Structures are given as C-alpha cells and as structure tokens.
XYZ file of C-alpha atoms in Angstrom:
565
model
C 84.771 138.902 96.043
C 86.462 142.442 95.649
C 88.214 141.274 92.612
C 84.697 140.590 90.819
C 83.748 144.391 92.152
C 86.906 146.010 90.931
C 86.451 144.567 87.808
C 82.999 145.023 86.985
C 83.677 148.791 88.065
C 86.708 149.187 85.019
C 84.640 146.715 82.501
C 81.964 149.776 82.830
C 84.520 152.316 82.107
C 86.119 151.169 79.327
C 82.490 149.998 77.919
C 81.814 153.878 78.503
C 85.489 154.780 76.539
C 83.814 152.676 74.066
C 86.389 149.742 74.433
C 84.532 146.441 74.798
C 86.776 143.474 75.991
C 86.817 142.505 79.655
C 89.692 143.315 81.963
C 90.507 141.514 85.045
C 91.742 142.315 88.101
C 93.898 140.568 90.873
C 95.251 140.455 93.920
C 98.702 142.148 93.778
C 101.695 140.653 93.845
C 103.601 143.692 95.004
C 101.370 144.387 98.349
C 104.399 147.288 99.127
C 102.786 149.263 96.270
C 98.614 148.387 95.790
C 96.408 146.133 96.892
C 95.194 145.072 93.700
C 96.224 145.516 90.124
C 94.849 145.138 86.195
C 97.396 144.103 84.428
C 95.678 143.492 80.879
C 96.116 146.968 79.209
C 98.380 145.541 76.860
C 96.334 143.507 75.230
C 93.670 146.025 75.121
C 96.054 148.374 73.750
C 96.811 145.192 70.991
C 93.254 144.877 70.241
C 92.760 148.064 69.467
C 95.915 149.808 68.222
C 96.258 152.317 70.634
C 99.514 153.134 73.077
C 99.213 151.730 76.025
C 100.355 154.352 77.874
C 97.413 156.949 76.417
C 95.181 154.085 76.429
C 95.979 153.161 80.675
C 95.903 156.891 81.451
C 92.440 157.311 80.031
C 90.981 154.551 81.816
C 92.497 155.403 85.155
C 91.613 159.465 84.891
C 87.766 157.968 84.122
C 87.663 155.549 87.043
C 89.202 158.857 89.241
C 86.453 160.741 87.991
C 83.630 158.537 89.233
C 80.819 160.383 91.624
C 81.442 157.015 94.013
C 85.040 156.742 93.672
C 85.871 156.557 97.513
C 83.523 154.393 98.237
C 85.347 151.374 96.161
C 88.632 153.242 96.462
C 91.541 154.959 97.895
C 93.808 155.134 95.079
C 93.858 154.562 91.306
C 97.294 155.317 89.394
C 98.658 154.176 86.480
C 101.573 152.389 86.074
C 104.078 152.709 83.212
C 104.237 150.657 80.556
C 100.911 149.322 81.222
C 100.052 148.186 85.083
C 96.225 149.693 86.919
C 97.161 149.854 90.974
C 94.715 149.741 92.763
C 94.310 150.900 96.571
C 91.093 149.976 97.790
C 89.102 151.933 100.238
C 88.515 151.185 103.967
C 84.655 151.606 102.976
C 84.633 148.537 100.759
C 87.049 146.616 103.074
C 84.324 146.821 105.850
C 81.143 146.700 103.865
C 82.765 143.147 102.480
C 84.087 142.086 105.985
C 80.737 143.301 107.148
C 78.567 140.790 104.899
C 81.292 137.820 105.724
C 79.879 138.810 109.706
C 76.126 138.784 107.863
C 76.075 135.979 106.009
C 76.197 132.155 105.419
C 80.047 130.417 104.840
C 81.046 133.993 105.197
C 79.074 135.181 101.983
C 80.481 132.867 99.610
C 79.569 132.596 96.530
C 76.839 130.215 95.836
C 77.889 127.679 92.669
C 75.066 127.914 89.630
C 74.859 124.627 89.703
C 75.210 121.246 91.720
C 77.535 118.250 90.675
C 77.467 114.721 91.940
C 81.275 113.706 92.704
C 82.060 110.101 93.252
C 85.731 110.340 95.562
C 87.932 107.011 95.739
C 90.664 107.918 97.603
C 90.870 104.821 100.660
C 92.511 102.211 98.659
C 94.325 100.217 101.081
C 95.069 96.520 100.556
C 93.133 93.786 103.116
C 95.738 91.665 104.963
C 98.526 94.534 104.557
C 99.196 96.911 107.605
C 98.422 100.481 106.523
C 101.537 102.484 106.729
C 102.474 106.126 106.304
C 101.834 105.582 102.765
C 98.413 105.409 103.050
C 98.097 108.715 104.959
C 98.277 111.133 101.619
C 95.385 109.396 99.805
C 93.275 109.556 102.759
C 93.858 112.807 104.029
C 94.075 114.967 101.077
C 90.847 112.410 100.086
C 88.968 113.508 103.106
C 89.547 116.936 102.796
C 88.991 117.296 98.784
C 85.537 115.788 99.679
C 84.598 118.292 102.899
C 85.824 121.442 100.386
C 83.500 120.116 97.357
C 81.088 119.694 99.903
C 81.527 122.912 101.550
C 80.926 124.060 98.075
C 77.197 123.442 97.752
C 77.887 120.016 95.736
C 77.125 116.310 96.167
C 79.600 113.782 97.365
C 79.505 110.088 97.586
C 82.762 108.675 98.906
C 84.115 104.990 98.611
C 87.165 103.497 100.110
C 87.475 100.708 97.271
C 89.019 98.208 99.592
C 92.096 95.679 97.595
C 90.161 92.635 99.149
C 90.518 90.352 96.358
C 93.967 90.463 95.345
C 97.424 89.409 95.670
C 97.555 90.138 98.813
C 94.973 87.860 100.217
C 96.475 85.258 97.913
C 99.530 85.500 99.713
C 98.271 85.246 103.406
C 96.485 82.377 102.612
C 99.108 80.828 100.954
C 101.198 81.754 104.013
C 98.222 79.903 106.406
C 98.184 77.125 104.621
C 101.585 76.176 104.601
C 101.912 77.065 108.733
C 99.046 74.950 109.114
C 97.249 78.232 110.864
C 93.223 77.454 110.363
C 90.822 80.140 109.538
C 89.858 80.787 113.404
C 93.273 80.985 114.089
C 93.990 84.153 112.148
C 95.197 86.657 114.260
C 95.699 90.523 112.789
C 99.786 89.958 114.732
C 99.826 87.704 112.220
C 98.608 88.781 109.284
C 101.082 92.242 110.492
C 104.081 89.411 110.668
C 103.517 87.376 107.118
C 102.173 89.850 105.276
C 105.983 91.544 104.117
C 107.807 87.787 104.521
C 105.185 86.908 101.782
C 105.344 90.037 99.636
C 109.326 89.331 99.911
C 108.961 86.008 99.041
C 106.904 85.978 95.711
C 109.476 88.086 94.619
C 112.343 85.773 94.682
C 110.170 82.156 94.165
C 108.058 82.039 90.685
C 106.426 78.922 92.371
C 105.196 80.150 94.963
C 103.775 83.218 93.058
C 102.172 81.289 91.249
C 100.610 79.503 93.890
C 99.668 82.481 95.261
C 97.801 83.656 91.809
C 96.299 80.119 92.062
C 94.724 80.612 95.112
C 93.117 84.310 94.582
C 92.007 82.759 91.598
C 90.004 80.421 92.774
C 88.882 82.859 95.797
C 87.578 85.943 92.587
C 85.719 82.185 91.216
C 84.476 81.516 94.998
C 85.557 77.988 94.527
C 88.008 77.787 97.182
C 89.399 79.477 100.660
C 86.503 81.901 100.957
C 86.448 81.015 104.877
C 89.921 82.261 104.799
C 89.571 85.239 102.685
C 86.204 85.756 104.992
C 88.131 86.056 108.327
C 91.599 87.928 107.016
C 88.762 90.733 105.675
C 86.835 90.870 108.492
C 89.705 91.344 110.436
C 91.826 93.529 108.540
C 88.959 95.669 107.509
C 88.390 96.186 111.448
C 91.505 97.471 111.973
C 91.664 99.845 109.298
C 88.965 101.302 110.123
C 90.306 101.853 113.775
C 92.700 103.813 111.754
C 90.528 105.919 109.684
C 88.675 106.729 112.808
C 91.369 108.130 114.707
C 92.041 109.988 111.360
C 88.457 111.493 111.057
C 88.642 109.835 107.404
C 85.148 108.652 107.073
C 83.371 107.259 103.489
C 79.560 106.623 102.582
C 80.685 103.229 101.017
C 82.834 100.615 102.206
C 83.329 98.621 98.916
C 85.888 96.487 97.854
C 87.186 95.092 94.705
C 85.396 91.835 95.201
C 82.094 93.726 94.973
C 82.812 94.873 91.339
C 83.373 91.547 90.961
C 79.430 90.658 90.173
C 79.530 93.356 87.855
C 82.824 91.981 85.916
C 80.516 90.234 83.267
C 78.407 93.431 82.507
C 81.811 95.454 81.792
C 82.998 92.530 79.536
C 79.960 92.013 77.678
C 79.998 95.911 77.171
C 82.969 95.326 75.619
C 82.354 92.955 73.268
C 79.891 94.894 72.172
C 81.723 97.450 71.265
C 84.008 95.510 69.524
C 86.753 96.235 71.668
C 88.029 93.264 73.346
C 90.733 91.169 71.494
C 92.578 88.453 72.010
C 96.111 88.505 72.786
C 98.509 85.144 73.720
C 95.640 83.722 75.712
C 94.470 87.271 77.556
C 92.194 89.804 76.406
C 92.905 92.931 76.160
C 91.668 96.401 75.015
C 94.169 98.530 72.585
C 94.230 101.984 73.653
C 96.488 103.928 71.536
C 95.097 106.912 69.524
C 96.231 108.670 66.466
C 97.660 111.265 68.036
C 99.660 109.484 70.388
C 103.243 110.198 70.257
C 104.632 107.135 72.821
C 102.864 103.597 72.724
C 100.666 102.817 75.255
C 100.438 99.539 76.387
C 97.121 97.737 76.084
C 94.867 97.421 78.825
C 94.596 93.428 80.323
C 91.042 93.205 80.861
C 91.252 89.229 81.613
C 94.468 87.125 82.309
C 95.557 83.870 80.286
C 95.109 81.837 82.994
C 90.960 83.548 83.662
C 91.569 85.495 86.335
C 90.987 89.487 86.392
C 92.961 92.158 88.179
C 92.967 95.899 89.543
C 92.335 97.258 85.539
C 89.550 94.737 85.196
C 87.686 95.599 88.536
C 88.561 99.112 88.110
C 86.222 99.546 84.595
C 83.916 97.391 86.596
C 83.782 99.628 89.382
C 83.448 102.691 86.902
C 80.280 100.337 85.324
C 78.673 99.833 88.471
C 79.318 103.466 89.516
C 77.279 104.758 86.831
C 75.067 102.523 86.828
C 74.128 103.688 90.448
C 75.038 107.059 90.796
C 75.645 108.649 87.314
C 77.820 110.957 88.680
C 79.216 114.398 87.012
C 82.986 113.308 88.218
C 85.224 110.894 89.782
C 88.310 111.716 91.617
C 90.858 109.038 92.295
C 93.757 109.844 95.062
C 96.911 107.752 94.747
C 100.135 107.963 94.833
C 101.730 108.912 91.286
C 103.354 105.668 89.870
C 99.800 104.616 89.156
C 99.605 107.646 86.739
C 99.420 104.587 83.744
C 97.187 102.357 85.261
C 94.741 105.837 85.132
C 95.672 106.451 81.861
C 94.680 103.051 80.410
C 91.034 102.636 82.395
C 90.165 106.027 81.276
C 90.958 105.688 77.842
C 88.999 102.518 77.574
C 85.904 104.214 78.903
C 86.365 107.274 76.618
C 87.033 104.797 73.540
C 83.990 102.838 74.966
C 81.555 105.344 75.740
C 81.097 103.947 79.131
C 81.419 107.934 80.632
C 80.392 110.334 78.231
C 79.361 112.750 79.950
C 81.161 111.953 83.358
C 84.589 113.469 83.968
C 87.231 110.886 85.186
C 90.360 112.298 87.337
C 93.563 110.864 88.737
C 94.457 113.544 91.534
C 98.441 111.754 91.990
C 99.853 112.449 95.138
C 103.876 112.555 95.841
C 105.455 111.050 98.418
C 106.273 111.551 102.457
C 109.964 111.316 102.950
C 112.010 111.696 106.114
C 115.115 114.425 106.605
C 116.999 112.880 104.098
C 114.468 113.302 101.450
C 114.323 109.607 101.029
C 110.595 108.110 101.364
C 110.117 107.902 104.939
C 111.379 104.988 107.373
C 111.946 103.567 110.546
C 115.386 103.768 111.900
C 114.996 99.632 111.400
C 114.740 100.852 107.475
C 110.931 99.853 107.521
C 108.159 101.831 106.372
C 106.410 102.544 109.314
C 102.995 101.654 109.885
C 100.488 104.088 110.713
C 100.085 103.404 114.911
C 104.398 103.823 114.980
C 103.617 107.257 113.526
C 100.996 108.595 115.463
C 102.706 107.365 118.715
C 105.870 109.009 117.753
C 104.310 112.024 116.956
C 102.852 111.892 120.240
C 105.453 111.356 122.063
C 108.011 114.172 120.393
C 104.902 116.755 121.089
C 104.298 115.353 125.114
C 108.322 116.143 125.483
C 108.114 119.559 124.415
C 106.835 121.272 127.068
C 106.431 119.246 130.881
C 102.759 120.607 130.738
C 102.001 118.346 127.864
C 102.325 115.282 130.214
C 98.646 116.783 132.038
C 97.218 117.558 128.959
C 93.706 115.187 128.184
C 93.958 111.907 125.623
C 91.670 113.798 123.431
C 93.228 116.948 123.323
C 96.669 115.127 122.366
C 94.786 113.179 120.413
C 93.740 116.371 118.334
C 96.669 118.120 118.321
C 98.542 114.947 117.132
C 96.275 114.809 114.156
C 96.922 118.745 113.347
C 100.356 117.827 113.214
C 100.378 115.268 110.614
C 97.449 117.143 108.659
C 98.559 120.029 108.739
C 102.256 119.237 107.751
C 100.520 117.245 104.733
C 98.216 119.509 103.897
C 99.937 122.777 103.492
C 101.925 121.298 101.016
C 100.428 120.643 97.301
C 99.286 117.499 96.449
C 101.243 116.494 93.747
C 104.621 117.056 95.721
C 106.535 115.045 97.585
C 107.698 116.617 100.874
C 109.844 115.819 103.742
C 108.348 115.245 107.425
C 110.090 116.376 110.073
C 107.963 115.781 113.183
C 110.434 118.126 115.756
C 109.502 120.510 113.281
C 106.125 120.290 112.786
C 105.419 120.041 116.758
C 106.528 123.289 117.210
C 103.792 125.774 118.547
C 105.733 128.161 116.035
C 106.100 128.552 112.771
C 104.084 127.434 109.664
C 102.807 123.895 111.838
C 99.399 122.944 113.208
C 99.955 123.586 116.799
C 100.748 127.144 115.883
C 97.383 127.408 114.244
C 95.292 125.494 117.231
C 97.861 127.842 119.608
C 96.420 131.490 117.978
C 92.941 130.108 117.792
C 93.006 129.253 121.266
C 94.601 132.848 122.434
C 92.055 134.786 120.624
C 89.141 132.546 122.018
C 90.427 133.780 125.532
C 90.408 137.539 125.032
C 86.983 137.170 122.576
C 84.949 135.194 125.832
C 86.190 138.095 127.607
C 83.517 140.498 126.262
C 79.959 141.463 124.955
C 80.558 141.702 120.416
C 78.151 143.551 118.750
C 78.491 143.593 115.050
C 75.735 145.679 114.266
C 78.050 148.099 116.114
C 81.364 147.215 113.301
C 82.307 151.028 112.330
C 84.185 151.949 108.845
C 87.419 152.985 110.875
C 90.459 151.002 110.185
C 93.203 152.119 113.027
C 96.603 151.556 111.619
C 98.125 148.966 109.292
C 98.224 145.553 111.529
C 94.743 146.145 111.903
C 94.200 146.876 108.005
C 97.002 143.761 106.804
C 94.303 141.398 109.224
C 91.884 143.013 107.432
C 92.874 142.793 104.133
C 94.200 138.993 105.247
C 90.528 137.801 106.476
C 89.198 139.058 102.584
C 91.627 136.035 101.135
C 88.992 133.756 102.127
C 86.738 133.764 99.351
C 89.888 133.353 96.843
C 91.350 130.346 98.744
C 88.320 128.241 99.248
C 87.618 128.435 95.164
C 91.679 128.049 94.402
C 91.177 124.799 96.705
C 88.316 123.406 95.106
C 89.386 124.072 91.163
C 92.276 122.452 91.896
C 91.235 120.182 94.158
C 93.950 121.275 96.117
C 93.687 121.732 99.971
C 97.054 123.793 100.561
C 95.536 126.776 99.338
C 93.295 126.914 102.896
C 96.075 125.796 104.094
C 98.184 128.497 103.433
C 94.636 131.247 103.972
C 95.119 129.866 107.755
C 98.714 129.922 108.338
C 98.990 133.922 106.767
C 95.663 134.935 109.122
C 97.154 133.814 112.404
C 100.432 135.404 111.130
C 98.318 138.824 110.585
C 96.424 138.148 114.372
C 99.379 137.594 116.099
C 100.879 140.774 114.758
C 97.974 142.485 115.076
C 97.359 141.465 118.828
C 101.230 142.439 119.715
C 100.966 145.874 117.825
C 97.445 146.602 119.623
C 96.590 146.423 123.120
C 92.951 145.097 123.736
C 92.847 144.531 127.474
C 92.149 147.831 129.203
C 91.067 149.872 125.782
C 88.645 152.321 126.840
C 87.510 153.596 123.003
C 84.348 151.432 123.015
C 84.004 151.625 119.181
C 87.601 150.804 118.440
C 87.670 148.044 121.403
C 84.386 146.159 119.601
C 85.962 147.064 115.742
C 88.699 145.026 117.014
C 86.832 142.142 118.796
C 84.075 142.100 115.765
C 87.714 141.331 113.606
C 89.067 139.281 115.641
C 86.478 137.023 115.798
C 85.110 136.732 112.101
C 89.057 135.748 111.504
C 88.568 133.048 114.630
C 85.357 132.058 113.078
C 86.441 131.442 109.476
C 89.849 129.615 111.546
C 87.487 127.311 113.003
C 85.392 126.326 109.975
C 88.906 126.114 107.859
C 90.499 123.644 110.277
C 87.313 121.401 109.899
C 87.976 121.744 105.788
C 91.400 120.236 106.533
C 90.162 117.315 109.455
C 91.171 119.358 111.779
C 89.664 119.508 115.387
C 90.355 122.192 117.631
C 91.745 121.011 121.489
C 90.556 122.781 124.777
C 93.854 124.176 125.536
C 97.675 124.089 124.264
C-alpha cells in the first residue's frame, strides 16, 4: 500500500533527525494540491517542543535530499502551519500497479493471522412471506462474509431460521380454526393468513394467547408438530427460492428449534453461575452493571407460563456455537430496533463467561424507504414482498430501452440483482436510504447497470488485442490516464476499510469512482487506431487490471456480470 511506503520512508527520516515517534501518512483530501499528505507534525512538534514550522521544514528538506528521491516521488513541500504534501512519482505508481498485474488479489496484503467468524445474518420468520425487509440482512450478510473471506479468514454462515415462534403459533392457530389439515397447507395460504393473524393477536388477548398455547406445546413437542412439520417444510422451500435468486447462500440452515436441545445446557450454565433468578413466575438474568447510567431491563430467559423465546434460544444458539465451532467472532445483521435484544444476550454471556475470548457483534442495519422517505410500500400501503420487488424492478429496467425486451432471462436476471445490490450496497449499513428503482435502472450515474455497462465496454476494446504486461512501461501520458491510475491504487485501502468495518460501501464506492476514471479516460484517449505500440499496450495493460479488479469487486458485492447491456 503506498501509504505504508510513504510512511516508512519519513519514519526513517525523522529516526535519522533523531525524532522517534511514528508519522502517518494518507491519502489526501485535497487531490487539487498532492496526492498524499502527513498531517501529524503538530504533534511531533508537541512532543518535542520545537516549532512546527522549523520542525516540518527539516523533515521535508531531508526527505528532498534522499539519493532515491524520484523513485518514491515527484514532489515533497511543506505546508504552513504544519501539513507534508506529497506528489508521488510515476515510478512508484507503476512499480505498485505493476505487482497488482503480478500478483495474487492484486498483491494484497496477506492478514498475520486467521480468524474463525460465525455470520447470522438470514433471520427470516417460517410461515411469514419474506419482504423487502429481509433484503438488508441478507445482502449486506452475504457480502460481509465473501469480503472476510476474501480476506484470508474462516467463515461459517447460518441463516438461524424463526421456526419455532409466534409465527408458527399463529398459522396453526389460523388452520385449526378453518378446519385446513396439515396436507392441506398451501404456501397461498400461509402468504394469505399469515398478516390477518399477525393483525389479529394484536387486537384479541384470547386468541394470543391461544396462539402462545400452541407454540408452547410445539417448543415441548407435545402437540401440532405435523403442522409445524409441513408450514416449515414449505416455507423454508420457498425462501430458499428466494435466497437463490439472490446468490445469498449459508453453510448452515438452522433454526431456532435446533437450539432448542441445547436450551437445558444454557440454563444449567446458568444456574451455575448463579445467575438465574426468579422473577413473578419467569426467570430471568439481571444485567445491569455499575457503570450503567440507564437501567437495563433484565433478560427473560424462561416465561411464567414455561415456554422460552428469541433471548432464550439466542444464548442457546451462542452455547451450541461454541461448543462446535469456538469461533474468534460472531456477527449478527438485523435491522436496528433489535439493538436491545443484542445488548441483553451479550451482556449475559460476558457476565457469564460463556464467550471469553469470542467477540460478539450486532452489525444494525437501517431501513429501505420509498421517495417519500417513509419505509418502503406498495401503492396498496403493503410492504412488499420480495417476488413484487424483483418483478418491478424488472419490469422498470425492460421499459427503458426497446432492446431490453431481447435481452436473455439470465442476463435480466443479473442485471436486476445489480440493481437492488448495488443501490443497497453503496450505501452504509447502518443508514437508512431511499430506493428509487427509475433511478437506480439507469445505465448512468452512481447505479449498477452503469458499473456492468463500463465493464462490458472495456471487455470489447480489451478482446480486441494481444496484452503483454511484461511489456507495462513507466510512462504515464497525461492526467486521465494518471487519475485511472492513481484510482486503480484505491483498491488495497477499500477492501481493508470494508472489512474493519464490516462495511461493504467502501468497494462500493472503489467501483463506482474507477468506472468514473475509465470512462473519462477512454473519452479523453483514443485507443482504436493508436499506432504507439508501447503507449497502445500501457493503456490496454491499465485498462484491464482496472476491469479485472471490477470483476472480482462485483463478486464481493453478489454481483454477476451479464453478457451484454
């Protein structure tokens, strides 16, 4: 990374001016002046009691002064009160662009060590539609786990199915009283009851508590388990229908009821520790620390009535997870209003010692609203389920242009999916963010078929010829071809900013400014015809490392590139 180079180049200076602290620099956030900048004098200048004007200057004259200087730079000036600019050199641009030709993933850096992450980010309840809701957790799950992958680390994925809920209390309930029997269950129907139910419990105690009856004796196996057999097997079957056309895939198709068996284990763990107390009938775990400014509300572990819920099979699922795996973290993707539930599991297994050395993270996601920043609906005032989405997204894109009509299933099918990632994805996590599908099909702009659209225009002109890298020269024409340049050395930086953070709208963002930089580039310089050989395979050897590092990108964020736009 040329930020690691530049800095171990001034570290060695001032070690030599006999000042030891570290500097760092970084990427600069005026490009109209440097490329790169050190912006720490000051507090060497504190450390040390020096100006930082006299102390700058002296540091900047030594790295001018080095018998290598232009092969690291171009310029070196200082900056008053106390700013290092830095232009770098169009030696070290190639030698760096040539190793990312050279080498594996584009000579990133390889991590020290590897980590086992456990990633629960599917979530979705049996016997309830999946709906646009349930995109963020599984796309922004999916792509957190090809990054950490990516990385050099181990992941184990798990959709944690909600099979032994509410819910499935509810549809039953809901058979049962329409006579429907278990072979009858239809997924039209679990689609129609499912939100007349949900509705329902809300304004009749009765039959809510019918319908906490009946999961109840389902989590005890004493009752209904051919019904809550069937309404899994078929929901579960159409989810993952879903998933698949999403590319969302997970090692381990688990559900709540399977932390069920392990229920006992967590509560006996408990008791143990001394941690489980009794309060009006339920038991609970108190979770409130010294330190705590705000009460937190204890943690039900067991209802009056016997039966467990998500916190209880959530610690179990934490047991059973270590048990198995030990893992070094695990990553949870919801939506933020379960920020508390988080809160209150993980305490319990900090307070419990259940995870010492096993890091525990709630990665909240905000919401999907439509143009008038409201969570997204139907124009009915539903929230739509998944298939309504993807077939409206499909059919805004197919009206674009009459050419989309002839286009392939699959490659619709691709670009549909770039659409919805890639409006998702560029956005952080943690914010909510309004969808505008017009928008968002537009083959310009900051959208996913303008990044499938420059991908597929510089494969055309790069099958055109013969690229030979071991040919790549140390020329660097004019500045479209240096900005691309400079552009295609951001990779490095946004594949580690992704994967700290756990945040896949840095990559995002890495593709959107390289085919902004190769579009310019490409109008600016004409290719076709060029009769300097060197310059014609500089050029090609560029344009295709940017292509390549496009390509591998896109399959970071689940996205799959069409055969033509």
């Amino acid at each position: 990374m040329i930020e690691d180079i530049l800095s171990n180049i001034i570290n060695k200076v001032c070690n030599n001016l006999e000042y030891s602290e570290e500097l760092k620099v970084v990427k600069s956030n005026r490009l109209d002046l440097c490329d790169y900048q050190c912006n720490e004098v000051f507090k060497l200048a504190k450390i040390y009691h020096k100006s930082p004007i006299v102390l700058g200057e002296d540091i900047v004259n030594s790295i001018n002064n080095l018998e290598d200087f232009q092969v690291y730079f171009k310029k070196v000036e200082f900056c008053k009160p106390g700013f290092i600019n830095i232009i770098i050199s169009d030696t070290l641009i190639n030698d760096s662009l040539k190793l990312m030709m050279e080498k594996p993933k584009f000579n990133l850096k390889k991590i020290n060590n590897e980590e086992v992450f456990v990633l629960d980010y599917g979530g979705p309840n049996v016997a309830k539609p999946l709906h646009v809701g349930h995109l963020r957790p599984a796309i922004i799950g999916e792509s957190v786990k090809r990054i950490i992958n990516y990385m050099g680390h181990k992941t184990i994925s798990d959709v944690h199915l909600g099979d032994i809920g509410l819910p499935i209390g509810e549809v039953i309930y809901a058979c049962l009283r329409d006579n429907v029997k278990p072979n009858e269950i239809t997924l039209e129907y679990l689609n129609k009851v499912y939100p007349l139910m949900s509705a329902l419990i809300k304004e009749d105690k009765v039959v809510k508590e019918k319908c906490d009856s009946i999961i109840k004796d389902v989590q005890d196996k004493k009752n209904y388990l051919d019904y809550w057999r069937l309404i899994c097997e078929i929901s579960v079957s159409d989810i993952k229908r879903l998933y698949k056309y999403l590319d969302v895939s997970f090692d381990y198709w688990n559900g709540e009821s399977d932390a069920y068996n392990y229920i006992p284990k967590m509560q006996s763990f408990l008791e143990s520790k001394g941690l489980l107390k009794d309060s009006e009938g339920a038991k609970v775990v108190y979770i409130n620390k010294d330190t705590d400014k705000v009460e937190y509300p204890p943690l039900i572990f067991q209802k009056s009535n016997g039966g467990y819920i998500y916190q209880s099979s959530d610690l179990a699922t934490i047991y059973q997870r270590m048990e198995d795996f030990n893992p070094d973290n695990i990553l949870y993707f919801t939506d933020a209003r379960q920020a508390m539930h988080f809160e209150q599991v993980f305490r319990v297994c900090e307070i419990s010692g259940l995870t010492p050395n096993t890091k525990l993270i709630h990665l909240p996601n905000g919401t999907i609203n439509g143009l008038d920043g409201r969570p997204y609906k139907t124009r009915s005032g539903e929230t739509p389920k998944l298939d309504t989405v993807f077939n409206e997204v499909k059919e805004i894109f197919i009206s674009k242009k009459e050419s989309n009509k002839n286009m392939s299933d699959s490659d619709i099918d691709k670009i549909v999916n770039a659409i919805i990632k890639f409006a998702d994805l560029q956005n952080s996590r943690d914010k909510d963010y309004i969808f505008d599908i017009n928008k968002f099909s537009e083959t310009t702009g900051k959208t996913g078929p303008y990044i499938l659209y420059t991908y597929l225009r510089m494969n055309k002109i790069i099958k055109k010829y013969d690229i030979n890298v071991n040919k790549f020269s140390n020329i660097i024409y004019n500045n479209c071809d240096r900005n691309l340049r400079m552009s295609i050395l951001e990779y490095q930086n946004s594949i580690e900013y992704s994967y700290n953070e756990f945040k896949p709208n840095y990559i995002a963002e890495y593709i959107y400014n390289l085919c902004v930089n190769m579009n310019s580039f490409y109008q600016n310089n004409h290719i076709d015809n060029l009769e300097d050989k060197t310059k014609l395979n500089d050029w090609l050897c560029i344009i295709k490392l940017a292509n390549d590092i496009i390509k591998e990108m896109l399959n970071l964020l689940i996205i799959e590139i069409p055969t033509e736009m």
